[in-house]
Coordinates of C-alpha atoms and ligand atoms in Angstrom, one line a residue:
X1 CA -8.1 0.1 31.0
X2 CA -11.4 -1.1 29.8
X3 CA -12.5 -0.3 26.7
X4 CA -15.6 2.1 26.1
X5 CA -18.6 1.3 24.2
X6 CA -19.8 4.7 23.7
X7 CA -18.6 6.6 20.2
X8 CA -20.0 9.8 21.6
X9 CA -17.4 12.6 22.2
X10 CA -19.4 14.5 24.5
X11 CA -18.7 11.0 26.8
X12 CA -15.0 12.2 27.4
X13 CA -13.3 14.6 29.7
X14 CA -12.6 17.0 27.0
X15 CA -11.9 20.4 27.3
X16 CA -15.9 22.0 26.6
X17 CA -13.8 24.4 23.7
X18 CA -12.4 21.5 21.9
X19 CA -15.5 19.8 22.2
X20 CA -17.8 22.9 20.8
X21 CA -15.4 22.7 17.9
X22 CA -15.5 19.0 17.4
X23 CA -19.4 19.7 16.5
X24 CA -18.4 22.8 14.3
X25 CA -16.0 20.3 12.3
X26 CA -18.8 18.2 11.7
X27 CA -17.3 15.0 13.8
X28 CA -20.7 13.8 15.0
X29 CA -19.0 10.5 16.4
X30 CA -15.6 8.8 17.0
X31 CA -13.9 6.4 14.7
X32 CA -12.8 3.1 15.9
X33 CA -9.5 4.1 16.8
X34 CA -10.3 7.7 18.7
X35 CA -13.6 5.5 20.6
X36 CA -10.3 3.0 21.8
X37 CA -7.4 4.9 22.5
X38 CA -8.9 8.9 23.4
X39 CA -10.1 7.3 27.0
X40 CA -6.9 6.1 27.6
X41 CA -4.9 9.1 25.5
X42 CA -7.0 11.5 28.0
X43 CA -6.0 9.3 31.4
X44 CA -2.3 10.1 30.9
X45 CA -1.5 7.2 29.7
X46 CA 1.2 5.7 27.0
X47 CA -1.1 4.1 23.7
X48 CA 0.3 2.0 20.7
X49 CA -2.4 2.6 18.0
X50 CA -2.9 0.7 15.2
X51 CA -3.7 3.2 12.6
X52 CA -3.4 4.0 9.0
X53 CA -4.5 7.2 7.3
X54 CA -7.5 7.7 7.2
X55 CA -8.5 6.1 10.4
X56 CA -9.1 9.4 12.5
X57 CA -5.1 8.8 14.3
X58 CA -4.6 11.9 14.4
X59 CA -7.7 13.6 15.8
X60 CA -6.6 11.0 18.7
X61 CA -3.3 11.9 19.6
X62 CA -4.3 15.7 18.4
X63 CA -7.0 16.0 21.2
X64 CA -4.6 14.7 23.5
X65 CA -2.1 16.7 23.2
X66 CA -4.2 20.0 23.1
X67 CA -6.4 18.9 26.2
X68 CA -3.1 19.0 28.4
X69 CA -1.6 22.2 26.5
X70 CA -0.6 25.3 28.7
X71 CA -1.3 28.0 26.1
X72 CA 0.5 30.3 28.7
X73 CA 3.6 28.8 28.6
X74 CA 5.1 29.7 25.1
X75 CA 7.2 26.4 25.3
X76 CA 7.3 23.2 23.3
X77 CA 5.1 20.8 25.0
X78 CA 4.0 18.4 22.7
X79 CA 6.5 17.0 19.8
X80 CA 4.8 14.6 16.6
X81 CA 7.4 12.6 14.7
X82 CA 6.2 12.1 11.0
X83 CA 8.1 10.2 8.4
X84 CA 7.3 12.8 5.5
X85 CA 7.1 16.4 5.1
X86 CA 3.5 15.4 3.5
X87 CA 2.2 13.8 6.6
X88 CA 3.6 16.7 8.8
X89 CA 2.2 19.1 6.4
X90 CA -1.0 17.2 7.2
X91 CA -0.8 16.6 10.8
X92 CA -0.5 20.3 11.5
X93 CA -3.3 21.4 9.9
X94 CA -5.6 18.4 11.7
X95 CA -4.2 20.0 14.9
X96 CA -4.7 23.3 14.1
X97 CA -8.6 22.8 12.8
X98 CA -8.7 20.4 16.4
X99 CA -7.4 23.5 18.1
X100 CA -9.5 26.3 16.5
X101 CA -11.3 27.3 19.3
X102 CA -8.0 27.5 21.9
X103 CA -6.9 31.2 21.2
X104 CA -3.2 31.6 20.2
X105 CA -1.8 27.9 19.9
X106 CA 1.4 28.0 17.8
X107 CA 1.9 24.6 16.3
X108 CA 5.2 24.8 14.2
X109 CA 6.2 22.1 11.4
X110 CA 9.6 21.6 11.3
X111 CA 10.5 19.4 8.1
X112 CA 13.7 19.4 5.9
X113 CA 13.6 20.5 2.3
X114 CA 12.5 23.9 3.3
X115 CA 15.0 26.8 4.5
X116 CA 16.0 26.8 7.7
X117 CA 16.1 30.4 8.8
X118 CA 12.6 30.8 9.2
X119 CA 12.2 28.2 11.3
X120 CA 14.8 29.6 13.7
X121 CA 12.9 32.9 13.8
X122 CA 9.6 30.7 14.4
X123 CA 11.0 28.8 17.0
X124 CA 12.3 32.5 18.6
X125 CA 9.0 33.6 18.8
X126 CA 7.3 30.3 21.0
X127 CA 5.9 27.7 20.2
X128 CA 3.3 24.7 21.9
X129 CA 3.5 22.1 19.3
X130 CA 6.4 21.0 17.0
X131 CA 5.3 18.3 14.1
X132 CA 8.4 17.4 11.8
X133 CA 10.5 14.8 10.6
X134 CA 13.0 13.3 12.6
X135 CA 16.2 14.5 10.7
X136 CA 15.6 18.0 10.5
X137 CA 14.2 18.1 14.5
X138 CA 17.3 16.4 15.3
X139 CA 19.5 19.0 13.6
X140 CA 17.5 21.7 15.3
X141 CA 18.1 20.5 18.5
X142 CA 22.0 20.2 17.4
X143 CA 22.3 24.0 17.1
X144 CA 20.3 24.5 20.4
X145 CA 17.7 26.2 18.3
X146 CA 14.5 23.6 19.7
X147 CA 14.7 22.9 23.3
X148 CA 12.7 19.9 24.8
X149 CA 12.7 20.4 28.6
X150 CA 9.2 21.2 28.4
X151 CA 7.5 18.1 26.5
X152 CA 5.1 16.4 28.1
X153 CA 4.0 14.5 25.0
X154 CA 5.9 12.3 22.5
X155 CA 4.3 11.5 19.2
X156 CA 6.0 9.1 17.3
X157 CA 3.4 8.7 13.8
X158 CA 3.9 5.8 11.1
X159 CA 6.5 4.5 13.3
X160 CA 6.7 1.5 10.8
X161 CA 7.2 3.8 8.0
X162 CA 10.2 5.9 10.2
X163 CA 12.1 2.9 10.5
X164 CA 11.5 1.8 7.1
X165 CA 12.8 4.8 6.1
X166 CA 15.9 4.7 8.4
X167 CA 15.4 6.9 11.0
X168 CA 15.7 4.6 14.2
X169 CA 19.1 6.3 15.5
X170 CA 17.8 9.4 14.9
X171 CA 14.3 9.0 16.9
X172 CA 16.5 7.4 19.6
X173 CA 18.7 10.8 19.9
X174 CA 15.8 12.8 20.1
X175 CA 14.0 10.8 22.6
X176 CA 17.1 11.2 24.8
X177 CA 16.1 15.2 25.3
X178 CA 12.6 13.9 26.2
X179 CA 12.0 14.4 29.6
X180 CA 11.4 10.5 30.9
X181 CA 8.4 11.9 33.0
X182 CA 6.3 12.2 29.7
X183 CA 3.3 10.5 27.8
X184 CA 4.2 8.7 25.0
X185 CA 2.2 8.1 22.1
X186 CA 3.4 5.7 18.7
X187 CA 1.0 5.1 15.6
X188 CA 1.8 2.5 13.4
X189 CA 0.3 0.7 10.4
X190 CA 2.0 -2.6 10.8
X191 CA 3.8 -4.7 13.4
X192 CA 7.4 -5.6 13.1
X193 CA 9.7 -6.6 16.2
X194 CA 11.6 -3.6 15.9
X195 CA 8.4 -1.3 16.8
X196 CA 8.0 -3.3 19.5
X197 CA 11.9 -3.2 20.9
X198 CA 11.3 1.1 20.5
X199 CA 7.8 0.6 22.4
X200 CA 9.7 -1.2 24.7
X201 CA 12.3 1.0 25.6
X202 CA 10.3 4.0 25.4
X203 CA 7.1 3.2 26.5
X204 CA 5.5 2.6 30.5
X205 CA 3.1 0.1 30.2
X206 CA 1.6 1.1 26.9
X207 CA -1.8 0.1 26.3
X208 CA -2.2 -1.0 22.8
X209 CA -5.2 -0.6 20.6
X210 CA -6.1 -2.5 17.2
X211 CA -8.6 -0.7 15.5
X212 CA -10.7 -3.3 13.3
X213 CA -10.3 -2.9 10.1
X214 CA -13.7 -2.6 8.3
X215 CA -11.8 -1.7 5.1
X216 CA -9.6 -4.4 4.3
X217 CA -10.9 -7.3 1.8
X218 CA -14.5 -5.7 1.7
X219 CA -13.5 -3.2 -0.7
X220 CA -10.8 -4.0 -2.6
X221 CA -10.9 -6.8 -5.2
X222 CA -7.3 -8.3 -5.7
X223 CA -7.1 -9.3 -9.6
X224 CA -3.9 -11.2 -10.8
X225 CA -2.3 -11.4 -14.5
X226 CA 0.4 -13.6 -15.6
X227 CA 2.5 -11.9 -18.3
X228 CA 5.2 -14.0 -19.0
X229 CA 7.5 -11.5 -21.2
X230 CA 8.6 -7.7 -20.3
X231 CA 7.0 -6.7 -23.5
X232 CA 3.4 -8.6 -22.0
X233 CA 3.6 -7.1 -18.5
X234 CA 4.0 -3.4 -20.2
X235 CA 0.9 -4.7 -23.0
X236 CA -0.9 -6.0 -20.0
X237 CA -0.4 -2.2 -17.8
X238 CA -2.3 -0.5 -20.7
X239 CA -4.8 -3.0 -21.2
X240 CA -5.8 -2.8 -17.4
X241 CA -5.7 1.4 -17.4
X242 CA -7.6 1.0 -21.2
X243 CA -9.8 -1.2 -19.7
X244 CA -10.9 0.0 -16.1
X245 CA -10.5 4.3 -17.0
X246 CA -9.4 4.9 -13.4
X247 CA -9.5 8.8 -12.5
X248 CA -6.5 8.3 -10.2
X249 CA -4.2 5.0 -10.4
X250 CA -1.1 4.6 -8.5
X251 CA 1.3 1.7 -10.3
X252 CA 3.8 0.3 -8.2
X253 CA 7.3 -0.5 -10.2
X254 CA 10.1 -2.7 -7.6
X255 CA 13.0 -0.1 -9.3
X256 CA 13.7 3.4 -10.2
X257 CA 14.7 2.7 -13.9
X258 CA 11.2 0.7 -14.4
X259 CA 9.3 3.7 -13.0
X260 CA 10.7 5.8 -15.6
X261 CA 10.3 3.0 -18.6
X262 CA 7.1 2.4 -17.6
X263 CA 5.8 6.1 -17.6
X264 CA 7.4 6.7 -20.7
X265 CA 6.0 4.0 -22.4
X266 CA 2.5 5.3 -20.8
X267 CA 3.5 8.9 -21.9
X268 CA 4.1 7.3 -25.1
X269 CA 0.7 5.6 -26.0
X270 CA -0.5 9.2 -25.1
X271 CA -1.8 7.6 -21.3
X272 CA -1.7 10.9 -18.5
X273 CA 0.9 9.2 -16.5
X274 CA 4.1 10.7 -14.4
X275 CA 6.8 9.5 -12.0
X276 CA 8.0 10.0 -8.8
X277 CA 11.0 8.3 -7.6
X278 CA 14.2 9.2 -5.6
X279 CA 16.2 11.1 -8.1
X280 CA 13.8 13.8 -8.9
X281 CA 14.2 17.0 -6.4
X282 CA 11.8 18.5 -3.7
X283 CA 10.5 20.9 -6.5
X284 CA 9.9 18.0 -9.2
X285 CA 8.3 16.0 -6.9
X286 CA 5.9 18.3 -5.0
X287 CA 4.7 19.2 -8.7
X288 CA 4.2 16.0 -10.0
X289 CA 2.2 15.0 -6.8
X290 CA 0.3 18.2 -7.2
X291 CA -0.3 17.0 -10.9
X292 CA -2.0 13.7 -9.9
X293 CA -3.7 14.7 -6.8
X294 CA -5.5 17.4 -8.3
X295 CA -7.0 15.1 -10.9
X296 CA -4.9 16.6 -14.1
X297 CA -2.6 13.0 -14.4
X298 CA -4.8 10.2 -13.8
X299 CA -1.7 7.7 -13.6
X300 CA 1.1 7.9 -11.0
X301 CA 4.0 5.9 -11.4
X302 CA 6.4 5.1 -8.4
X303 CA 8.5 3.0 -6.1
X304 CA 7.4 2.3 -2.8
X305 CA 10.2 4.5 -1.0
X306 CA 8.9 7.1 -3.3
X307 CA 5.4 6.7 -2.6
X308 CA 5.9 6.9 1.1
X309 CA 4.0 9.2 2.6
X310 CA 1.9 10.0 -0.2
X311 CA -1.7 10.9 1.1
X312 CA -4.0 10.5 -1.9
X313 CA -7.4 9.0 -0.6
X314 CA -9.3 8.5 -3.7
X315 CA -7.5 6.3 -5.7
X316 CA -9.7 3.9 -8.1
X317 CA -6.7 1.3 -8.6
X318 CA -3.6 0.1 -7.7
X319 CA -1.4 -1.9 -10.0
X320 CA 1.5 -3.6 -9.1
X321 CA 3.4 -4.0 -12.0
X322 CA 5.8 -6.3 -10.0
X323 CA 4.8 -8.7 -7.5
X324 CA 6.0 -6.6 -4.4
X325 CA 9.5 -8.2 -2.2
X326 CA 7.6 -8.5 0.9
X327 CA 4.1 -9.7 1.8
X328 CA 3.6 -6.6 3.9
X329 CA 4.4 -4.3 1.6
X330 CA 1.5 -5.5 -0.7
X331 CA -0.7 -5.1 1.5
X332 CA 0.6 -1.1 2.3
X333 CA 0.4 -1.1 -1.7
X334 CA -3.0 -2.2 -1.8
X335 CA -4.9 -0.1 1.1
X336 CA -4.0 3.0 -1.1
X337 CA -7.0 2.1 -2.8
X338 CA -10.8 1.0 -1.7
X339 CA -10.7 3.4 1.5
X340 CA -12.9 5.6 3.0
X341 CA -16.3 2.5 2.3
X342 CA -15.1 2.9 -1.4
X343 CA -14.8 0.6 -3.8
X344 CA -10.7 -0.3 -5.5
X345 CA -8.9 -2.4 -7.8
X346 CA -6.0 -3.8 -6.9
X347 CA -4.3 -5.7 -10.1
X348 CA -1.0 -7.5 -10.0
X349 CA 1.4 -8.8 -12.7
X350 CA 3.5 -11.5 -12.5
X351 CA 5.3 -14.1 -13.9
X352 CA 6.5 -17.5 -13.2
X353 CA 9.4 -16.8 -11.2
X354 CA 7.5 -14.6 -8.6
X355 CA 4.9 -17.2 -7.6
X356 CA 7.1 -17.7 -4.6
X357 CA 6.5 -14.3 -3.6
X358 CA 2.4 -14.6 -4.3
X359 CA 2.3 -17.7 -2.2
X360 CA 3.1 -15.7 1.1
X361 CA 0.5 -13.2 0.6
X362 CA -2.7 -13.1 2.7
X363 CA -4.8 -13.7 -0.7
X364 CA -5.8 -17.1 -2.4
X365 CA -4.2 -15.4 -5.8
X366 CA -4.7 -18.4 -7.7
X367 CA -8.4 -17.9 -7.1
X368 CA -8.0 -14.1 -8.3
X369 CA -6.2 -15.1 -11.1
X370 CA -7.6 -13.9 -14.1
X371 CA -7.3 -13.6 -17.8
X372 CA -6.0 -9.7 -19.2
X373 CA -9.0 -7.7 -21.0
X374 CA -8.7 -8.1 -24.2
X375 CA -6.4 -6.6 -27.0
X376 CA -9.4 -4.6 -28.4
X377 CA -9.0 -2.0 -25.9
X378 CA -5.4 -1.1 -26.8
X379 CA -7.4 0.5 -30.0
X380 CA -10.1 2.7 -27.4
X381 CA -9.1 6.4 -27.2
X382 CA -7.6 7.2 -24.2
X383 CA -9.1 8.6 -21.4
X384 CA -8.3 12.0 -20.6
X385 CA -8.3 13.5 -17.5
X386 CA -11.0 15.3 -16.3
X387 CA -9.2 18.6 -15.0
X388 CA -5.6 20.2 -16.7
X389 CA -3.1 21.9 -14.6
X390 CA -2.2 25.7 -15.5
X391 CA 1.4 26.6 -13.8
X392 CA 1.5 30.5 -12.7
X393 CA 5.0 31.6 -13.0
X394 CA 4.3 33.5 -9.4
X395 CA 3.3 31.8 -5.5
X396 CA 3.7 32.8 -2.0
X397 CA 6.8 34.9 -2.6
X398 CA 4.7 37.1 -4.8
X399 CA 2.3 37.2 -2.4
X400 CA -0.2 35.7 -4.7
X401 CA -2.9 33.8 -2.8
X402 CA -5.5 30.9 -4.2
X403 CA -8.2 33.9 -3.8
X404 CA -6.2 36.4 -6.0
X405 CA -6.0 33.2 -8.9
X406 CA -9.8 32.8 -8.3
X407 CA -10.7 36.3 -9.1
X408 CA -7.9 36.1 -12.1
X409 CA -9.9 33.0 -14.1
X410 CA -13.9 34.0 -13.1
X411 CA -15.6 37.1 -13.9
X412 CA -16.1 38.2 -17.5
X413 CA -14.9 36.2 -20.3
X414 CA -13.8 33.7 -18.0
X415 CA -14.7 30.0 -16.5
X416 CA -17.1 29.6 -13.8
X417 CA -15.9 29.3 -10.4
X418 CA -17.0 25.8 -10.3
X419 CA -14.5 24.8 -13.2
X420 CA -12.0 25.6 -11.0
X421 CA -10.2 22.5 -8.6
X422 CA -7.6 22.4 -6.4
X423 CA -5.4 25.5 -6.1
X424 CA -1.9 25.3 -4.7
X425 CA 0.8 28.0 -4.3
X426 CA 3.9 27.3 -3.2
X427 CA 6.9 29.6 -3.2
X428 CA 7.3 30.9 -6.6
X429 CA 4.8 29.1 -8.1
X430 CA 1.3 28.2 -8.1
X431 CA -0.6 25.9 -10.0
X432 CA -4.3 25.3 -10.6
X433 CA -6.4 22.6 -11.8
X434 CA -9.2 24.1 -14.4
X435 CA -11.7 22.0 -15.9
X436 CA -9.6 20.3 -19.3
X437 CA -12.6 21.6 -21.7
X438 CA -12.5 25.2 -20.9
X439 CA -8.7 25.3 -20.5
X440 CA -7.7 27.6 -23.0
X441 CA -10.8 30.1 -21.9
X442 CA -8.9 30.1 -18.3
X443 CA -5.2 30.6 -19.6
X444 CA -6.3 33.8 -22.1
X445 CA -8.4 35.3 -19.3
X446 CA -5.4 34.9 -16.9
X447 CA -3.0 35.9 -19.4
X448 CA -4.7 39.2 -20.2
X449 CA -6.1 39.9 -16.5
X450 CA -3.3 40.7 -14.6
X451 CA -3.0 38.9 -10.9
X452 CA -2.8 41.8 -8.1
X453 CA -1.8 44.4 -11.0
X454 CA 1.2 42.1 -12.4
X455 CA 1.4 40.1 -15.3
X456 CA 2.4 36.3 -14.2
X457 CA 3.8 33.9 -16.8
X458 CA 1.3 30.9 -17.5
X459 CA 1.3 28.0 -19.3
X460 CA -0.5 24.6 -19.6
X461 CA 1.5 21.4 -17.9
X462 CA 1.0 18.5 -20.2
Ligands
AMP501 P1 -6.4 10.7 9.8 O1 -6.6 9.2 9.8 O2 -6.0 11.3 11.1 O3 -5.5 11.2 8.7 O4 -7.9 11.4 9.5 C1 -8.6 11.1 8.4 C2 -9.7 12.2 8.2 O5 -10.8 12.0 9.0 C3 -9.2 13.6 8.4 O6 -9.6 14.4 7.3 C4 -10.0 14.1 9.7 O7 -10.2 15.5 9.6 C5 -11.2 13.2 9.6 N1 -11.7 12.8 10.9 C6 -11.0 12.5 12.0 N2 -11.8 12.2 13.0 C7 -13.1 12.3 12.6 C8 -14.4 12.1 13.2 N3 -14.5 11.6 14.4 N4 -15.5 12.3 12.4 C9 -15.3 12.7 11.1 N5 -14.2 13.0 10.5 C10 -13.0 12.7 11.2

């Protein structure tokens, strides 16, 4: 299949509803990745894809899938694989903004962490698309509750990261109730053999397209910092955050126990910082990423298992506070930040005994070696963040919606509605990011105003 030169959607066979709403979304052209693989998605045929988040991957496979849907047939037709409950979170709401203008598509995620009841009753009622994570599909089809006789289209998305994360037998049993006469479609951000055994087995004559990647080196500037103690890596972490004020920095630890010594040190020097790591639950976790993504912690701590999946765009830095095990998973670590034509930091500390490690990396680190800022900006006040988290003791079970909080902290004697950020209610919660200067006007208007008639519990998270 030859490659097209055009980036103009209207040059593709598409479906003249999906293409009406590709204008309405404001996608005047195609990104590298939909210009290379949407001709060949929209012939039929199977498509490796090199591409991260943020690349437009999912507009490509999302187009495809929609183009061939029967809307008719209330049958699963299309099923997208995800590593994380994020990225399916996120993949369903591309395909359901993609599929706007198609009356009536039902596009189910099907994750684990959330009850499975309702998704029984969902699946009851039809469905086109299923996006969800391998385990809890897999279980699904165990009870007979998903069927797959009717998929035409496998997605298999950050197949790198699936397998990193241990999925392999499971994808394999769940391709097995794939009809064979289907398209299949794998994204992936990296390489390894074992993508290429699965594409292999599951793929006829797959047509694979590299994106180039206009991002990498251009925008981020690698920095590296011996610190030859403990005590000087953890002196040399707030120096760096002192130093460069980053809104939003992700810091990479190699262990679970240094995530949590490191963001209590942080928390301790009075730096916005939190944790995520394997032993915190579902609930812990979505709160603490709703804490840093909504502006209100300006430093996230975490592993890279815990970090998986995370889709934070706008990160200013990235600090590796260990020299990462493997060369590839620097450079995952490091095209967290800079994307999207902006500019990022990536800093590393190390010592002597991880040169080894620095010398397989795809950098001339001794180049970007550099000396720490200096100890003058351990005495600087501390940056705080520019928005503060409120926690409403009330969310979707309430029936509270982001519109009901809105009207709660606007009007009179509160905050305008442009002091307001990102809202998010989830079950029995909701939280909402308020400017940090007018945070005590916002909490006393929405403790005395009630929400729908009812008084909520609120409090500030700090
Ligand atoms: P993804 O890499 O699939 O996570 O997409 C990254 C973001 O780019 C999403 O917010 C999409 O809505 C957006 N996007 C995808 N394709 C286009 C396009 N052709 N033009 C503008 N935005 C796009």
């Amino acid at each position: 299949m030859s490659t097209v030169n055009t980036t103009d959607f209207s040059e593709l066979k598409l479906n003249p509803d999906l293409l009406k709403n590709l204008s309405s979304l404001e996608y005047e052209s195609m990104t590298p990745i939909q210009a290379l693989s949407l001709p060949v998605i929209l012939a039929g045929d199977d498509v490796i894809g090199q591409g991260k988040t943020g690349s437009g991957k999912t507009a490509a496979f999302g187009l495809g899938l929609l183009q061939k849907l029967d809307v008719t047939s209330f049958k699963a037709q299309s099923i997208v694989l995800c590593p994380t409950r994020e990225l399916a979170d996120q993949v369903a709401s591309e395909i359901r903004k993609l599929a706007r203008a198609v009356h009536n598509i039902k596009v189910l995620t099907l994750c684990g962490g959330t009850p499975f009841g309702p998704q029984i009753g969902s699946l009851a009622h039809g469905v086109h698309i299923v996006v969800g994570t391998p385990g809890r599909i897999e279980e699904h089809l165990r009870k007979g509750t998903l069927k797959l006789g009717a998929v035409n289209t496998l997605v298999l998305d950050e197949a790198d990261r699936m397998l990193d994360m241990g999925f392999q037998d499971t994808i394999d049993e769940i391709i097995e109730k794939v009809p064979e006469n289907r398209q299949t479609l794998l994204f992936s951000a990296t390489f390894p053999k074992e993508i290429m055994s699965i594409a292999d087995k599951v793929m006829q004559n797959p047509t694979i397209v590299e994106a180039p990647s206009i991002e990498e080196g251009s925008t981020i500037k690698q920095y590296f910092h011996l610190t030859n103690t403990d005590d000087e890596r953890m002196k040399a972490l707030r120096l760096l955050l002192a130093k460069h004020k980053p809104n939003a920095a992700l810091v990479f630890c190699n262990t679970k126990s240094d995530t949590q010594d490191v963001t209590d040190e942080l928390a301790y020097y009075k730096f916005y910082a939190i944790s995520i790591h394997g032993d915190l639950d579902q609930r812990e976790r979505d709160q603490a990423l709703i804490r840093f993504s909504n502006g209100s912690v300006s430093v996230l701590v975490a592993t890279d298992v815990a970090a998986r999946g995370l889709d934070i765009d706008d990160l200013d830095m990235v600090i590796n506070f260990n020299v990462a095990h493997d060369p590839e998973v620097h450079t995952h670590r490091i095209g967290r930040t800079g994307r999207a034509g902006k500019h990022g930091i990536a800093c590393t500390l190390y010592n002597d005994k991880e040169t080894r490690k620095l010398e397989l990396l795809d950098v001339d680190w001794v180049d970007c070696t550099s000396p720490l800022p200096s100890d003058n900006y351990l005495h600087k006040p501390i940056k705080r963040p520019l928005m503060t988290t409120l926690k409403v003791d009330g969310g979707k079970k309430q029936k509270l919606r982001p519109g009901d909080i809105v009207g709660g902290l606007t009007g009179k004697d509160g905050i305008p509605g442009d002091k307001i950020g990102k809202i998010n209610v989830v079950s029995n919660w909701s939280y909402v990011a308020v400017s940090s200067e007018l945070v005590k006007t916002a909490l006393q208007k929405i403790q005395n105003d009630k929400l729908k008639g009812r008084t909520f519990r609120v409090r500030i998270l700090s």
